[in-house]
XYZ file of N, CA, C and O in Angstrom:
312
model
N 90.707 -37.742 -22.331
C 89.918 -37.711 -21.124
C 89.047 -36.450 -21.070
O 87.911 -36.510 -20.626
N 89.617 -35.323 -21.537
C 88.843 -34.086 -21.539
C 87.645 -34.197 -22.472
O 86.578 -33.679 -22.182
N 87.838 -34.883 -23.611
C 86.748 -35.053 -24.550
C 85.616 -35.872 -23.936
O 84.437 -35.560 -24.107
N 85.961 -36.912 -23.180
C 84.960 -37.745 -22.530
C 84.186 -36.939 -21.493
O 82.960 -37.023 -21.405
N 84.889 -36.130 -20.725
C 84.231 -35.295 -19.719
C 83.295 -34.290 -20.382
O 82.173 -34.066 -19.918
N 83.731 -33.684 -21.474
C 82.915 -32.711 -22.194
C 81.665 -33.384 -22.770
O 80.556 -32.852 -22.658
N 81.821 -34.559 -23.354
C 80.682 -35.287 -23.899
C 79.696 -35.686 -22.801
O 78.476 -35.648 -23.006
N 80.200 -36.048 -21.643
C 79.353 -36.408 -20.509
C 78.535 -35.203 -20.049
O 77.333 -35.314 -19.812
N 79.177 -34.051 -19.956
C 78.480 -32.832 -19.544
C 77.406 -32.460 -20.559
O 76.278 -32.117 -20.196
N 77.708 -32.558 -21.825
C 76.739 -32.230 -22.874
C 75.555 -33.199 -22.820
O 74.403 -32.794 -22.926
N 75.828 -34.478 -22.635
C 74.762 -35.482 -22.562
C 73.868 -35.236 -21.357
O 72.642 -35.299 -21.456
N 74.453 -34.939 -20.213
C 73.667 -34.677 -19.000
C 72.842 -33.404 -19.151
O 71.720 -33.328 -18.665
N 73.382 -32.404 -19.813
C 72.642 -31.161 -20.020
C 71.398 -31.426 -20.856
O 70.344 -30.830 -20.630
N 71.484 -32.322 -21.793
C 70.327 -32.671 -22.614
C 69.239 -33.355 -21.811
O 68.055 -33.137 -22.030
N 69.621 -34.182 -20.841
C 68.641 -34.884 -20.025
C 68.035 -33.998 -18.956
O 66.921 -34.234 -18.500
N 68.743 -32.990 -18.508
C 68.264 -32.151 -17.417
C 67.761 -30.799 -17.903
O 67.544 -29.911 -17.113
N 67.585 -30.649 -19.219
C 67.126 -29.361 -19.728
C 65.720 -29.065 -19.202
O 64.937 -29.956 -18.915
N 65.419 -27.801 -19.099
C 64.133 -27.369 -18.569
C 63.020 -27.661 -19.565
O 63.185 -27.469 -20.761
N 61.887 -28.120 -19.031
C 60.715 -28.280 -19.865
C 60.042 -26.921 -19.968
O 59.920 -26.199 -18.992
N 59.614 -26.584 -21.149
C 58.901 -25.341 -21.361
C 57.476 -25.529 -20.845
O 56.802 -26.484 -21.223
N 57.039 -24.632 -19.961
C 55.708 -24.745 -19.369
C 54.997 -23.399 -19.374
O 55.639 -22.350 -19.387
N 53.676 -23.462 -19.359
C 52.870 -22.270 -19.136
C 51.645 -22.663 -18.324
O 51.123 -23.765 -18.457
N 51.241 -21.758 -17.446
C 50.067 -21.965 -16.619
C 48.971 -21.032 -17.117
O 49.177 -19.824 -17.210
N 47.832 -21.608 -17.454
C 46.706 -20.821 -17.957
C 45.601 -20.788 -16.902
O 45.219 -21.819 -16.358
N 45.120 -19.578 -16.633
C 44.069 -19.380 -15.650
C 42.801 -18.911 -16.358
O 42.840 -17.962 -17.135
N 41.705 -19.605 -16.071
C 40.399 -19.229 -16.601
C 39.603 -18.622 -15.453
O 39.372 -19.268 -14.433
N 39.208 -17.362 -15.628
C 38.460 -16.644 -14.599
C 37.079 -16.306 -15.156
O 36.963 -15.766 -16.256
N 36.039 -16.649 -14.397
C 34.662 -16.375 -14.794
C 34.038 -15.467 -13.739
O 34.060 -15.783 -12.551
N 33.509 -14.333 -14.184
C 32.827 -13.395 -13.284
C 31.395 -13.248 -13.773
O 31.166 -12.864 -14.913
N 30.442 -13.568 -12.885
C 29.028 -13.390 -13.212
C 28.495 -12.196 -12.433
O 28.587 -12.156 -11.209
N 27.971 -11.230 -13.162
C 27.355 -10.048 -12.564
C 25.860 -10.315 -12.476
O 25.181 -10.414 -13.492
N 25.357 -10.448 -11.244
C 23.941 -10.753 -11.053
C 23.138 -9.529 -10.652
O 21.942 -9.630 -10.447
N 23.789 -8.391 -10.535
C 23.103 -7.180 -10.122
C 23.284 -6.886 -8.651
O 23.182 -5.746 -8.226
N 23.546 -7.897 -7.840
C 23.742 -7.679 -6.407
C 25.223 -7.830 -6.080
O 25.894 -6.857 -5.776
N 25.712 -9.054 -6.135
C 27.117 -9.335 -5.868
C 27.697 -10.140 -7.024
O 27.064 -11.094 -7.476
N 28.885 -9.775 -7.482
C 29.503 -10.594 -8.538
C 29.977 -11.937 -7.962
O 30.423 -12.015 -6.822
N 29.836 -12.981 -8.760
C 30.306 -14.318 -8.391
C 31.511 -14.623 -9.271
O 31.410 -14.587 -10.496
N 32.659 -14.912 -8.635
C 33.903 -15.154 -9.368
C 34.406 -16.558 -9.112
O 34.455 -17.002 -7.962
N 34.757 -17.269 -10.180
C 35.419 -18.563 -10.061
C 36.690 -18.525 -10.899
O 36.782 -17.782 -11.873
N 37.667 -19.315 -10.489
C 38.950 -19.326 -11.187
C 39.539 -20.725 -11.141
O 39.516 -21.376 -10.095
N 40.056 -21.181 -12.282
C 40.758 -22.463 -12.344
C 42.045 -22.277 -13.136
O 42.112 -21.438 -14.029
N 43.050 -23.051 -12.781
C 44.337 -22.987 -13.473
C 44.746 -24.373 -13.938
O 44.442 -25.371 -13.279
N 45.438 -24.400 -15.055
C 45.949 -25.662 -15.586
C 47.325 -25.410 -16.187
O 47.558 -24.382 -16.815
N 48.225 -26.366 -15.979
C 49.588 -26.225 -16.476
C 49.774 -27.056 -17.743
O 49.304 -28.191 -17.822
N 50.457 -26.470 -18.721
C 50.747 -27.134 -19.990
C 52.259 -27.170 -20.154
O 52.894 -26.132 -20.271
N 52.839 -28.382 -20.132
C 54.296 -28.539 -20.201
C 54.691 -29.508 -21.315
O 53.922 -30.391 -21.692
N 55.922 -29.326 -21.775
C 56.492 -30.251 -22.755
C 55.652 -30.364 -24.003
O 55.345 -29.371 -24.663
N 55.222 -31.595 -24.316
C 54.438 -31.853 -25.524
C 53.068 -31.179 -25.481
O 52.464 -30.927 -26.519
N 52.549 -30.886 -24.290
C 51.236 -30.257 -24.143
C 51.307 -28.727 -24.229
O 50.273 -28.062 -24.226
N 52.506 -28.173 -24.296
C 52.691 -26.724 -24.278
C 51.849 -26.026 -25.345
O 51.177 -25.033 -25.077
N 51.852 -26.558 -26.551
C 51.119 -25.942 -27.654
C 49.606 -26.182 -27.583
O 48.849 -25.602 -28.357
N 49.157 -27.042 -26.654
C 47.728 -27.313 -26.488
C 47.038 -26.293 -25.585
O 45.814 -26.349 -25.409
N 47.797 -25.363 -25.021
C 47.221 -24.357 -24.133
C 46.228 -23.496 -24.909
O 46.413 -23.229 -26.093
N 45.157 -23.064 -24.233
C 44.171 -22.239 -24.930
C 44.727 -20.852 -25.243
O 45.671 -20.387 -24.606
N 44.135 -20.203 -26.214
C 44.529 -18.839 -26.571
C 44.033 -17.882 -25.488
O 42.991 -18.109 -24.862
N 44.796 -16.819 -25.249
C 44.357 -15.811 -24.293
C 43.191 -15.043 -24.902
O 43.224 -14.658 -26.074
N 42.144 -14.849 -24.087
C 40.937 -14.208 -24.592
C 40.139 -13.628 -23.430
O 40.285 -14.062 -22.289
N 39.319 -12.654 -23.722
C 38.362 -12.115 -22.758
C 37.052 -11.907 -23.502
O 37.013 -11.214 -24.522
N 35.977 -12.545 -23.002
C 34.676 -12.506 -23.670
C 33.615 -12.103 -22.659
O 33.588 -12.626 -21.546
N 32.747 -11.173 -23.051
C 31.613 -10.778 -22.223
C 30.352 -11.318 -22.885
O 30.138 -11.113 -24.080
N 29.521 -12.013 -22.090
C 28.304 -12.620 -22.611
C 27.100 -12.132 -21.812
O 27.180 -12.011 -20.596
N 25.997 -11.897 -22.477
C 24.748 -11.586 -21.808
C 24.005 -12.902 -21.669
O 23.559 -13.490 -22.661
N 23.897 -13.387 -20.439
C 23.280 -14.683 -20.189
C 21.757 -14.568 -20.193
O 21.050 -15.524 -20.462
N 21.241 -13.396 -19.922
C 19.795 -13.181 -19.864
C 19.347 -12.937 -18.445
O 20.054 -13.260 -17.477
N 18.180 -12.348 -18.293
C 17.658 -12.085 -16.953
C 18.493 -11.084 -16.178
O 18.546 -11.134 -14.948
N 19.174 -10.188 -16.888
C 20.001 -9.187 -16.218
C 21.342 -9.716 -15.738
O 22.034 -9.057 -14.970
N 21.718 -10.901 -16.167
C 22.993 -11.504 -15.757
C 23.977 -11.444 -16.913
O 23.661 -11.851 -18.028
N 25.158 -10.924 -16.642
C 26.231 -10.951 -17.646
C 27.395 -11.752 -17.087
O 27.575 -11.866 -15.875
N 28.164 -12.296 -17.986
C 29.276 -13.171 -17.603
C 30.506 -12.769 -18.403
O 30.433 -12.597 -19.614
N 31.627 -12.617 -17.697
C 32.899 -12.321 -18.344
C 33.837 -13.501 -18.132
O 34.069 -13.916 -16.991
N 34.354 -14.050 -19.228
C 35.305 -15.168 -19.176
C 36.632 -14.663 -19.695
O 36.711 -14.135 -20.800
N 37.677 -14.822 -18.875
C 39.012 -14.365 -19.250
C 39.991 -15.521 -19.100
O 40.018 -16.180 -18.050
N 40.789 -15.761 -20.140
C 41.847 -16.779 -20.087
C 43.173 -16.059 -20.257
O 43.386 -15.343 -21.236
N 44.065 -16.246 -19.278
C 45.409 -15.663 -19.327
C 46.432 -16.762 -19.086
O 46.253 -17.601 -18.219
N 47.521 -16.732 -19.850
C 48.585 -17.726 -19.708
C 49.895 -17.035 -19.366
O 50.198 -15.960 -19.894
N 50.676 -17.684 -18.479
C 51.952 -17.153 -18.027
C 52.998 -18.253 -18.128
O 52.755 -19.391 -17.710
N 54.152 -17.922 -18.696
C 55.270 -18.887 -18.740
C 55.690 -19.213 -17.307
O 55.776 -18.340 -16.461
N 55.921 -20.487 -17.060
C 56.360 -20.873 -15.710
C 57.583 -21.759 -15.777
O 57.979 -22.202 -16.793
């Protein structure tokens, strides 16, 4: 009986195990010379999609006309 209970607990632990997740936030800041414009979006990557998350990066681009843009991607385990 103890073996059956132990096997049941092990089986249930496998079904209720935590999914590995990470939340990635993409932040875009545009410097227009007057006021910076900031936008931010987040997306969650869990389970099979976990490895599809983008790499963390920060890039500064000169868009032209005195406008620069900084794009930053940060991911956090959740």
